[in-house]
Amino acid sequence: MAPVSNRMFLPTAASWEATVRPSFVRDEDERPKVAHDHFSDAVPVISLQGIDGVCRAEIRDRVAAACEDWGLFQVVDHGVDADLAADMARLSREFFALPAEDKVRYDMSGGKKGGFIVSSHLQQGEAVQDWRELVTYFSYPVKARDYGRWPEKPAGWRAVVERYSERLMELSCKLLGVLSEAMGLETESLAKACVDMDQKVVVNFYPRCPQPELTLGVKRHTDPGTITLLLQDLVGGLQATRDGGKTWITVQPVSGAFVVNLGDHGHYLSNGRFKNADHRAVVNGESSRLSIATFQNPAPDARVWPLAVKEGEETILEDPITFAEMYRRKMEGDLDRASRKKQAKDQLN
Ligand SMILES: O=C(O)CCC(=O)C(=O)O
């Protein structure tokens, strides 16, 4: 099927094209220099075996060190059933393999909350598109679920999505307990700071790309929320930086693991001691890649203010704000940067 416009262009349709369209081409300074499969084991892999018993202190210390270093770690022995994760990945791939008309039925451009879109769910005036298709849905709080925006196909998808969301909420609560302790706080502190936790799932499909050296699957960013749990296949493509984007590593995929990212909210609660993971995704010319990001966010009216402030330390925020306001400021800043970049580019052309 020939694409009707750039907005509707599905990268999955690109198998017959030898080059990427200009709308996907990144500026030189943003292009990937490290390949999707040039793996690094710098991001620690932490087993959660014994988390409620004898191993808790060791797990807490490893989590603290990883968050100080990268804001990123991987967890194994996490208790989420491997068959459920495999079903979630299989059905997600089946969704992206559907004919274009089945996917664009859930088109979320124009401000709809949840559904299918090419490039970015943030719906900003981006100068350059991400090389991905995605489907997203809001799974918590349960009362806010809009099943009208959850795809009906493939068969069995919704039931698996519901179970997956529940298990990931449980795992997140477990991790927030350890993270609270890692910040030197009471176990329930982070969960309480989130009030009634929101959960949003974004399923990313990165099609094989004819010119992966020119584009990105997802541009560099930090996540706004408390933590994100990422399930990825073994293809590789998640990259992280801890020097402001000068150098990047490709995170080694580990079968059955979840990559845990600390987001901006987690970073603020720790008063900046724990990093908000600075990351992006690269694509490749050999195969497609799938990742499923589960974003655990505080309630919109939750108060954002450092909880772990050491004696004599300044707070990294001037005043307490709500998460909704924190999010709005972040998006406004991103939008402003994107539009300045777009203007500069337009002036050159
Ligand atoms: O696919 C990945 O490795 C990263 C995805 C991501 O950063 C996102 O969905 O925000």
mmCIF file of C-alpha atoms and ligand atoms in Angstrom:
data_model
loop_
_atom_site.group_PDB
_atom_site.id
_atom_site.type_symbol
_atom_site.label_atom_id
_atom_site.label_comp_id
_atom_site.label_asym_id
_atom_site.label_seq_id
_atom_site.Cartn_x
_atom_site.Cartn_y
_atom_site.Cartn_z
ATOM 1 C CA MET A 1 0.000 0.000 0.000
ATOM 2 C CA ALA A 2 1.507 3.366 -0.972
ATOM 3 C CA PRO A 3 1.649 5.905 1.850
ATOM 4 C CA VAL A 4 -0.688 8.889 1.492
ATOM 5 C CA SER A 5 1.400 11.400 3.406
ATOM 6 C CA ASN A 6 4.390 11.586 5.696
ATOM 7 C CA ARG A 7 2.115 11.569 8.749
ATOM 8 C CA MET A 8 0.459 8.366 7.631
ATOM 9 C CA PHE A 9 3.699 6.793 6.424
ATOM 10 C CA LEU A 10 4.275 3.541 8.291
ATOM 11 C CA PRO A 11 7.940 2.565 8.501
ATOM 12 C CA THR A 12 6.732 -1.051 8.257
ATOM 13 C CA ALA A 13 5.876 -0.192 4.666
ATOM 14 C CA ALA A 14 9.479 0.785 3.947
ATOM 15 C CA SER A 15 10.725 -2.634 2.901
ATOM 16 C CA TRP A 16 10.434 -1.485 -0.707
ATOM 17 C CA GLU A 17 12.378 1.732 -0.105
ATOM 18 C CA ALA A 18 16.200 1.838 -0.151
ATOM 19 C CA THR A 19 16.531 5.123 1.731
ATOM 20 C CA VAL A 20 14.749 6.720 4.665
ATOM 21 C CA ARG A 21 12.565 9.728 3.979
ATOM 22 C CA PRO A 22 13.956 13.174 4.907
ATOM 23 C CA SER A 23 11.459 13.475 7.790
ATOM 24 C CA PHE A 24 13.340 10.664 9.607
ATOM 25 C CA VAL A 25 16.883 11.977 9.038
ATOM 26 C CA ARG A 26 18.564 13.260 12.208
ATOM 27 C CA ASP A 27 21.113 16.051 12.423
ATOM 28 C CA GLU A 28 24.696 14.805 12.356
ATOM 29 C CA ASP A 29 25.210 15.364 16.125
ATOM 30 C CA GLU A 30 22.221 13.158 16.993
ATOM 31 C CA ARG A 31 23.053 10.226 14.718
ATOM 32 C CA PRO A 32 24.123 6.957 16.338
ATOM 33 C CA LYS A 33 27.856 6.246 16.525
ATOM 34 C CA VAL A 34 27.586 2.970 18.458
ATOM 35 C CA ALA A 35 25.842 0.024 16.796
ATOM 36 C CA HIS A 36 22.661 -1.610 18.115
ATOM 37 C CA ASP A 37 24.596 -4.833 18.846
ATOM 38 C CA HIS A 38 27.841 -3.402 20.201
ATOM 39 C CA PHE A 39 26.841 -4.407 23.706
ATOM 40 C CA SER A 40 28.111 -3.142 27.030
ATOM 41 C CA ASP A 41 27.589 -4.850 30.385
ATOM 42 C CA ALA A 42 28.129 -1.600 32.316
ATOM 43 C CA VAL A 43 24.479 -1.470 33.435
ATOM 44 C CA PRO A 44 24.169 -3.937 36.331
ATOM 45 C CA VAL A 45 21.888 -6.972 36.214
ATOM 46 C CA ILE A 46 20.388 -7.500 39.679
ATOM 47 C CA SER A 47 18.651 -10.679 40.817
ATOM 48 C CA LEU A 48 15.609 -10.034 43.020
ATOM 49 C CA GLN A 49 15.804 -13.546 44.491
ATOM 50 C CA GLY A 50 15.512 -13.166 48.281
ATOM 51 C CA ILE A 51 14.305 -9.561 48.100
ATOM 52 C CA ASP A 52 11.925 -10.096 51.038
ATOM 53 C CA GLY A 53 14.537 -11.886 53.130
ATOM 54 C CA VAL A 54 18.248 -12.267 53.597
ATOM 55 C CA CYS A 55 19.282 -10.606 50.306
ATOM 56 C CA ARG A 56 17.322 -7.375 50.771
ATOM 57 C CA ALA A 57 20.203 -5.233 52.056
ATOM 58 C CA GLU A 58 22.512 -6.393 49.266
ATOM 59 C CA ILE A 59 19.840 -5.763 46.597
ATOM 60 C CA ARG A 60 19.124 -2.320 48.071
ATOM 61 C CA ASP A 61 22.825 -1.380 47.953
ATOM 62 C CA ARG A 62 23.221 -2.562 44.370
ATOM 63 C CA VAL A 63 20.100 -0.636 43.316
ATOM 64 C CA ALA A 64 21.430 2.504 45.044
ATOM 65 C CA ALA A 65 24.811 2.219 43.299
ATOM 66 C CA ALA A 66 23.186 1.674 39.881
ATOM 67 C CA CYS A 67 20.885 4.663 40.360
ATOM 68 C CA GLU A 68 23.770 6.907 41.396
ATOM 69 C CA ASP A 69 25.739 5.771 38.376
ATOM 70 C CA TRP A 70 23.209 5.455 35.524
ATOM 71 C CA GLY A 71 19.662 5.713 36.877
ATOM 72 C CA LEU A 72 19.367 2.348 35.161
ATOM 73 C CA PHE A 73 19.612 -1.346 36.056
ATOM 74 C CA GLN A 74 18.183 -4.660 34.904
ATOM 75 C CA VAL A 75 16.264 -7.086 37.110
ATOM 76 C CA VAL A 76 15.984 -10.861 36.814
ATOM 77 C CA ASP A 77 14.223 -13.364 39.139
ATOM 78 C CA HIS A 78 11.535 -10.687 39.390
ATOM 79 C CA GLY A 79 8.538 -12.990 39.703
ATOM 80 C CA VAL A 80 6.730 -12.002 36.461
ATOM 81 C CA ASP A 81 5.764 -15.206 34.687
ATOM 82 C CA ALA A 82 8.008 -15.788 31.634
ATOM 83 C CA ASP A 83 5.073 -17.193 29.594
ATOM 84 C CA LEU A 84 3.031 -14.064 30.244
ATOM 85 C CA ALA A 85 5.906 -11.824 29.087
ATOM 86 C CA ALA A 86 6.381 -14.031 26.005
ATOM 87 C CA ASP A 87 2.622 -13.852 25.193
ATOM 88 C CA MET A 88 2.695 -10.094 25.557
ATOM 89 C CA ALA A 89 5.629 -9.826 23.141
ATOM 90 C CA ARG A 90 4.123 -12.316 20.645
ATOM 91 C CA LEU A 91 0.725 -10.591 20.539
ATOM 92 C CA SER A 92 2.379 -7.186 20.263
ATOM 93 C CA ARG A 93 4.320 -8.350 17.206
ATOM 94 C CA GLU A 94 1.074 -9.726 15.765
ATOM 95 C CA PHE A 95 -0.545 -6.326 16.213
ATOM 96 C CA PHE A 96 2.186 -4.547 14.225
ATOM 97 C CA ALA A 97 1.965 -7.179 11.488
ATOM 98 C CA LEU A 98 -1.732 -6.325 10.913
ATOM 99 C CA PRO A 99 -2.684 -4.499 7.712
ATOM 100 C CA ALA A 100 -2.228 -0.723 7.986
ATOM 101 C CA GLU A 101 -6.001 -0.091 8.052
ATOM 102 C CA ASP A 102 -6.412 -2.212 11.212
ATOM 103 C CA LYS A 103 -3.746 -0.178 12.981
ATOM 104 C CA VAL A 104 -4.787 3.300 11.864
ATOM 105 C CA ARG A 105 -8.321 2.593 13.148
ATOM 106 C CA TYR A 106 -6.742 3.411 16.516
ATOM 107 C CA ASP A 107 -4.860 6.455 15.208
ATOM 108 C CA MET A 108 -4.208 8.701 18.205
ATOM 109 C CA SER A 109 -2.943 11.795 16.399
ATOM 110 C CA GLY A 110 -5.016 14.890 17.121
ATOM 111 C CA GLY A 111 -4.990 14.462 20.885
ATOM 112 C CA LYS A 112 -6.680 11.088 21.487
ATOM 113 C CA LYS A 113 -5.592 9.337 24.706
ATOM 114 C CA GLY A 114 -4.159 5.999 23.690
ATOM 115 C CA GLY A 115 -4.010 4.041 20.452
ATOM 116 C CA PHE A 116 -1.652 3.708 17.504
ATOM 117 C CA ILE A 117 0.757 6.254 16.077
ATOM 118 C CA VAL A 118 3.947 6.517 14.064
ATOM 119 C CA SER A 119 6.969 8.180 15.677
ATOM 120 C CA SER A 120 5.880 9.747 18.976
ATOM 121 C CA HIS A 121 2.972 9.552 21.408
ATOM 122 C CA LEU A 122 3.933 12.939 22.803
ATOM 123 C CA GLN A 123 2.276 14.560 19.795
ATOM 124 C CA GLN A 124 4.650 17.480 19.681
ATOM 125 C CA GLY A 125 5.771 19.530 16.742
ATOM 126 C CA GLU A 126 8.917 17.435 16.302
ATOM 127 C CA ALA A 127 11.437 18.492 13.670
ATOM 128 C CA VAL A 128 12.381 14.865 12.943
ATOM 129 C CA GLN A 129 10.332 11.683 13.271
ATOM 130 C CA ASP A 130 11.337 8.611 15.284
ATOM 131 C CA TRP A 131 11.708 5.400 13.262
ATOM 132 C CA ARG A 132 8.997 3.473 15.089
ATOM 133 C CA GLU A 133 5.358 2.544 15.244
ATOM 134 C CA LEU A 134 3.751 2.281 18.643
ATOM 135 C CA VAL A 135 0.575 1.385 20.417
ATOM 136 C CA THR A 136 -0.129 2.812 23.848
ATOM 137 C CA TYR A 137 -2.815 2.460 26.485
ATOM 138 C CA PHE A 138 -3.489 3.762 29.983
ATOM 139 C CA SER A 139 -3.933 0.825 32.338
ATOM 140 C CA TYR A 140 -4.032 2.416 35.836
ATOM 141 C CA PRO A 141 -6.004 3.737 37.566
ATOM 142 C CA VAL A 142 -8.468 1.068 36.433
ATOM 143 C CA LYS A 143 -11.410 3.509 36.496
ATOM 144 C CA ALA A 144 -9.664 5.626 33.843
ATOM 145 C CA ARG A 145 -9.251 2.758 31.354
ATOM 146 C CA ASP A 146 -10.774 3.551 27.986
ATOM 147 C CA TYR A 147 -11.187 0.152 26.360
ATOM 148 C CA GLY A 148 -12.386 1.895 23.207
ATOM 149 C CA ARG A 149 -8.731 2.856 22.624
ATOM 150 C CA TRP A 150 -7.338 -0.664 23.246
ATOM 151 C CA PRO A 151 -7.006 -2.606 19.995
ATOM 152 C CA GLU A 152 -9.408 -5.558 19.595
ATOM 153 C CA LYS A 153 -6.990 -7.457 17.399
ATOM 154 C CA PRO A 154 -5.145 -9.792 17.657
ATOM 155 C CA ALA A 155 -7.523 -12.102 19.504
ATOM 156 C CA GLY A 156 -6.540 -12.599 23.135
ATOM 157 C CA TRP A 157 -4.525 -9.371 23.299
ATOM 158 C CA ARG A 158 -6.693 -7.481 25.790
ATOM 159 C CA ALA A 159 -6.768 -10.289 28.376
ATOM 160 C CA VAL A 160 -2.990 -10.663 28.206
ATOM 161 C CA VAL A 161 -2.502 -6.894 28.407
ATOM 162 C CA GLU A 162 -4.637 -6.738 31.555
ATOM 163 C CA ARG A 163 -2.720 -9.519 33.295
ATOM 164 C CA TYR A 164 0.614 -8.074 32.202
ATOM 165 C CA SER A 165 -0.340 -4.617 33.537
ATOM 166 C CA GLU A 166 -1.332 -6.103 36.922
ATOM 167 C CA ARG A 167 1.902 -8.069 37.309
ATOM 168 C CA LEU A 168 3.991 -5.039 36.315
ATOM 169 C CA MET A 169 2.156 -2.885 38.859
ATOM 170 C CA GLU A 170 3.042 -5.453 41.547
ATOM 171 C CA LEU A 171 6.688 -5.559 40.469
ATOM 172 C CA SER A 172 6.847 -1.748 40.413
ATOM 173 C CA CYS A 173 5.522 -1.538 43.986
ATOM 174 C CA LYS A 174 8.179 -4.032 45.064
ATOM 175 C CA LEU A 175 10.875 -1.948 43.366
ATOM 176 C CA LEU A 176 9.578 1.325 44.824
ATOM 177 C CA GLY A 177 9.962 -0.239 48.291
ATOM 178 C CA VAL A 178 13.615 -1.072 47.656
ATOM 179 C CA LEU A 179 14.235 2.316 46.031
ATOM 180 C CA SER A 180 12.755 4.082 49.089
ATOM 181 C CA GLU A 181 15.129 2.171 51.328
ATOM 182 C CA ALA A 182 18.004 2.910 48.941
ATOM 183 C CA MET A 183 17.231 6.617 49.455
ATOM 184 C CA GLY A 184 17.363 6.039 53.223
ATOM 185 C CA LEU A 185 13.567 6.364 53.584
ATOM 186 C CA GLU A 186 10.765 4.212 54.992
ATOM 187 C CA THR A 187 9.780 1.373 52.632
ATOM 188 C CA GLU A 188 6.400 2.935 51.744
ATOM 189 C CA SER A 189 7.714 6.473 51.115
ATOM 190 C CA LEU A 190 7.871 6.444 47.307
ATOM 191 C CA ALA A 191 4.521 4.690 46.928
ATOM 192 C CA LYS A 192 2.957 7.290 49.245
ATOM 193 C CA ALA A 193 4.571 10.120 47.242
ATOM 194 C CA CYS A 194 2.891 8.724 44.121
ATOM 195 C CA VAL A 195 -0.533 8.785 45.869
ATOM 196 C CA ASP A 196 -2.552 6.632 43.432
ATOM 197 C CA MET A 197 -0.057 5.392 40.863
ATOM 198 C CA ASP A 198 -0.773 5.803 37.144
ATOM 199 C CA GLN A 199 0.456 3.229 34.670
ATOM 200 C CA LYS A 200 0.838 3.725 30.935
ATOM 201 C CA VAL A 201 2.166 1.056 28.592
ATOM 202 C CA VAL A 202 3.885 1.914 25.294
ATOM 203 C CA VAL A 203 4.609 -0.958 22.926
ATOM 204 C CA ASN A 204 7.384 0.080 20.523
ATOM 205 C CA PHE A 205 7.960 -1.612 17.187
ATOM 206 C CA TYR A 206 11.098 -0.575 15.330
ATOM 207 C CA PRO A 207 10.974 -1.877 11.761
ATOM 208 C CA ARG A 208 14.123 -2.922 9.958
ATOM 209 C CA CYS A 209 15.601 0.302 8.606
ATOM 210 C CA PRO A 210 17.362 0.813 5.257
ATOM 211 C CA GLN A 211 19.664 3.540 6.673
ATOM 212 C CA PRO A 212 19.972 3.055 10.437
ATOM 213 C CA GLU A 213 23.015 5.331 10.612
ATOM 214 C CA LEU A 214 20.830 8.355 9.765
ATOM 215 C CA THR A 215 17.964 7.952 12.157
ATOM 216 C CA LEU A 216 16.861 6.949 15.681
ATOM 217 C CA GLY A 217 14.100 4.666 16.944
ATOM 218 C CA VAL A 218 13.467 7.058 19.832
ATOM 219 C CA LYS A 219 15.373 10.287 20.313
ATOM 220 C CA ARG A 220 17.334 11.052 23.463
ATOM 221 C CA HIS A 221 15.144 11.685 26.511
ATOM 222 C CA THR A 222 14.524 11.034 30.187
ATOM 223 C CA ASP A 223 11.194 9.601 31.305
ATOM 224 C CA PRO A 224 9.029 11.987 33.334
ATOM 225 C CA GLY A 225 7.649 9.507 35.871
ATOM 226 C CA THR A 226 8.947 7.591 38.885
ATOM 227 C CA ILE A 227 10.235 4.410 37.218
ATOM 228 C CA THR A 228 9.857 2.690 33.841
ATOM 229 C CA LEU A 229 10.097 -1.069 33.312
ATOM 230 C CA LEU A 230 11.227 -2.055 29.830
ATOM 231 C CA LEU A 231 10.863 -5.517 28.354
ATOM 232 C CA GLN A 232 12.986 -5.857 25.217
ATOM 233 C CA ASP A 233 13.790 -8.663 22.803
ATOM 234 C CA LEU A 234 17.382 -9.782 22.227
ATOM 235 C CA VAL A 235 18.021 -7.626 19.126
ATOM 236 C CA GLY A 236 19.486 -4.681 21.038
ATOM 237 C CA GLY A 237 19.005 -0.951 20.533
ATOM 238 C CA LEU A 238 18.534 0.664 23.947
ATOM 239 C CA GLN A 239 21.386 3.124 24.514
ATOM 240 C CA ALA A 240 22.302 5.159 27.595
ATOM 241 C CA THR A 241 24.642 8.064 28.266
ATOM 242 C CA ARG A 242 25.918 9.510 31.525
ATOM 243 C CA ASP A 243 27.998 12.352 30.074
ATOM 244 C CA GLY A 244 25.240 14.422 28.501
ATOM 245 C CA GLY A 245 25.237 12.577 25.178
ATOM 246 C CA LYS A 246 28.989 12.697 24.401
ATOM 247 C CA THR A 247 29.317 8.910 24.622
ATOM 248 C CA TRP A 248 26.739 6.151 24.474
ATOM 249 C CA ILE A 249 26.590 2.488 25.423
ATOM 250 C CA THR A 250 24.202 -0.127 24.042
ATOM 251 C CA VAL A 251 22.606 -2.005 26.928
ATOM 252 C CA GLN A 252 23.187 -5.763 26.635
ATOM 253 C CA PRO A 253 19.752 -7.412 26.319
ATOM 254 C CA VAL A 254 19.214 -10.155 28.922
ATOM 255 C CA SER A 255 16.574 -12.786 28.248
ATOM 256 C CA GLY A 256 13.545 -12.360 30.531
ATOM 257 C CA ALA A 257 14.945 -9.266 32.277
ATOM 258 C CA PHE A 258 13.264 -5.922 32.786
ATOM 259 C CA VAL A 259 15.360 -2.795 32.361
ATOM 260 C CA VAL A 260 14.433 -0.365 35.145
ATOM 261 C CA ASN A 261 14.835 3.371 34.383
ATOM 262 C CA LEU A 262 14.574 5.990 37.036
ATOM 263 C CA GLY A 263 12.504 8.924 35.710
ATOM 264 C CA ASP A 264 12.495 12.637 36.538
ATOM 265 C CA HIS A 265 10.056 12.171 39.434
ATOM 266 C CA GLY A 266 12.334 9.550 41.036
ATOM 267 C CA HIS A 267 15.314 11.853 40.468
ATOM 268 C CA TYR A 268 13.583 14.779 42.225
ATOM 269 C CA LEU A 269 12.444 12.620 45.162
ATOM 270 C CA SER A 270 16.089 11.604 45.739
ATOM 271 C CA ASN A 271 17.101 15.287 45.565
ATOM 272 C CA GLY A 272 19.244 14.535 42.528
ATOM 273 C CA ARG A 273 21.306 11.772 44.173
ATOM 274 C CA PHE A 274 19.776 9.209 41.804
ATOM 275 C CA LYS A 275 20.032 9.960 38.085
ATOM 276 C CA ASN A 276 17.112 10.119 35.703
ATOM 277 C CA ALA A 277 18.274 7.707 33.003
ATOM 278 C CA ASP A 278 19.302 9.585 29.848
ATOM 279 C CA HIS A 279 18.519 7.192 27.001
ATOM 280 C CA ARG A 280 17.407 6.612 23.406
ATOM 281 C CA ALA A 281 16.858 3.708 21.005
ATOM 282 C CA VAL A 282 18.758 2.987 17.792
ATOM 283 C CA VAL A 283 17.550 0.818 14.910
ATOM 284 C CA ASN A 284 19.280 -1.537 12.496
ATOM 285 C CA GLY A 285 19.291 -2.804 8.943
ATOM 286 C CA GLU A 286 18.934 -6.514 9.675
ATOM 287 C CA SER A 287 15.830 -6.998 11.758
ATOM 288 C CA SER A 288 12.936 -5.328 13.481
ATOM 289 C CA ARG A 289 12.938 -4.876 17.258
ATOM 290 C CA LEU A 290 10.208 -4.853 19.883
ATOM 291 C CA SER A 291 10.238 -3.229 23.302
ATOM 292 C CA ILE A 292 7.446 -2.717 25.815
ATOM 293 C CA ALA A 293 7.812 0.234 28.182
ATOM 294 C CA THR A 294 5.622 0.363 31.296
ATOM 295 C CA PHE A 295 5.674 3.851 32.762
ATOM 296 C CA GLN A 296 4.832 4.117 36.457
ATOM 297 C CA ASN A 297 3.851 7.704 37.180
ATOM 298 C CA PRO A 298 2.510 9.475 40.245
ATOM 299 C CA ALA A 299 -1.077 10.742 40.232
ATOM 300 C CA PRO A 300 -1.364 14.095 38.402
ATOM 301 C CA ASP A 301 -1.991 15.994 41.653
ATOM 302 C CA ALA A 302 0.804 14.246 43.606
ATOM 303 C CA ARG A 303 3.244 16.707 45.174
ATOM 304 C CA VAL A 304 6.725 16.658 43.664
ATOM 305 C CA TRP A 305 9.309 17.557 46.291
ATOM 306 C CA PRO A 306 12.573 15.913 47.413
ATOM 307 C CA LEU A 307 12.041 13.388 50.211
ATOM 308 C CA ALA A 308 15.665 12.473 50.756
ATOM 309 C CA VAL A 309 17.482 15.701 51.628
ATOM 310 C CA LYS A 310 20.718 15.375 53.561
ATOM 311 C CA GLU A 311 21.606 17.717 56.434
ATOM 312 C CA GLY A 312 22.851 21.050 54.999
ATOM 313 C CA GLU A 313 21.928 20.108 51.403
ATOM 314 C CA GLU A 314 19.948 22.469 49.135
ATOM 315 C CA THR A 315 16.807 21.123 47.456
ATOM 316 C CA ILE A 316 17.024 20.776 43.665
ATOM 317 C CA LEU A 317 13.522 22.228 43.274
ATOM 318 C CA GLU A 318 12.639 25.764 44.321
ATOM 319 C CA ASP A 319 9.059 25.011 45.338
ATOM 320 C CA PRO A 320 6.814 21.952 45.533
ATOM 321 C CA ILE A 321 4.798 21.466 42.349
ATOM 322 C CA THR A 322 2.243 18.901 41.229
ATOM 323 C CA PHE A 323 3.288 16.110 38.882
ATOM 324 C CA ALA A 324 0.900 17.550 36.262
ATOM 325 C CA GLU A 325 2.750 20.869 36.455
ATOM 326 C CA MET A 326 6.155 19.132 36.367
ATOM 327 C CA TYR A 327 5.056 17.259 33.256
ATOM 328 C CA ARG A 328 3.696 20.399 31.628
ATOM 329 C CA ARG A 329 6.981 22.256 32.172
ATOM 330 C CA LYS A 330 9.001 19.345 30.781
ATOM 331 C CA MET A 331 6.842 19.122 27.651
ATOM 332 C CA GLU A 332 6.936 22.892 27.193
ATOM 333 C CA GLY A 333 10.753 22.826 27.427
ATOM 334 C CA ASP A 334 10.977 19.918 24.959
ATOM 335 C CA LEU A 335 8.568 21.610 22.568
ATOM 336 C CA ASP A 336 10.490 24.845 22.758
ATOM 337 C CA ARG A 337 13.804 23.088 22.008
ATOM 338 C CA ALA A 338 12.220 21.133 19.134
ATOM 339 C CA SER A 339 10.676 24.215 17.561
ATOM 340 C CA ARG A 340 13.918 26.220 17.858
ATOM 341 C CA LYS A 341 15.756 23.362 16.161
ATOM 342 C CA LYS A 342 13.080 23.185 13.445
ATOM 343 C CA GLN A 343 13.265 26.950 12.851
ATOM 344 C CA ALA A 344 17.063 26.837 12.568
ATOM 345 C CA LYS A 345 16.760 23.975 10.086
ATOM 346 C CA ASP A 346 14.066 25.744 8.037
ATOM 347 C CA GLN A 347 16.261 28.835 7.808
ATOM 348 C CA LEU A 348 19.114 26.762 6.394
ATOM 349 C CA ASN A 349 16.903 25.191 3.691
HETATM 350 O O1 LIG B 1 12.954 0.718 23.042
HETATM 351 C C1 LIG B 1 13.762 1.136 23.839
HETATM 352 O O2 LIG B 1 14.819 0.547 24.079
HETATM 353 C C2 LIG B 1 13.531 2.431 24.582
HETATM 354 C C3 LIG B 1 12.096 2.880 24.583
HETATM 355 C C4 LIG B 1 11.878 4.187 25.255
HETATM 356 O O3 LIG B 1 12.798 4.851 25.674
HETATM 357 C C5 LIG B 1 10.519 4.713 25.389
HETATM 358 O O4 LIG B 1 9.556 4.058 24.967
HETATM 359 O O5 LIG B 1 10.389 5.831 25.951
#
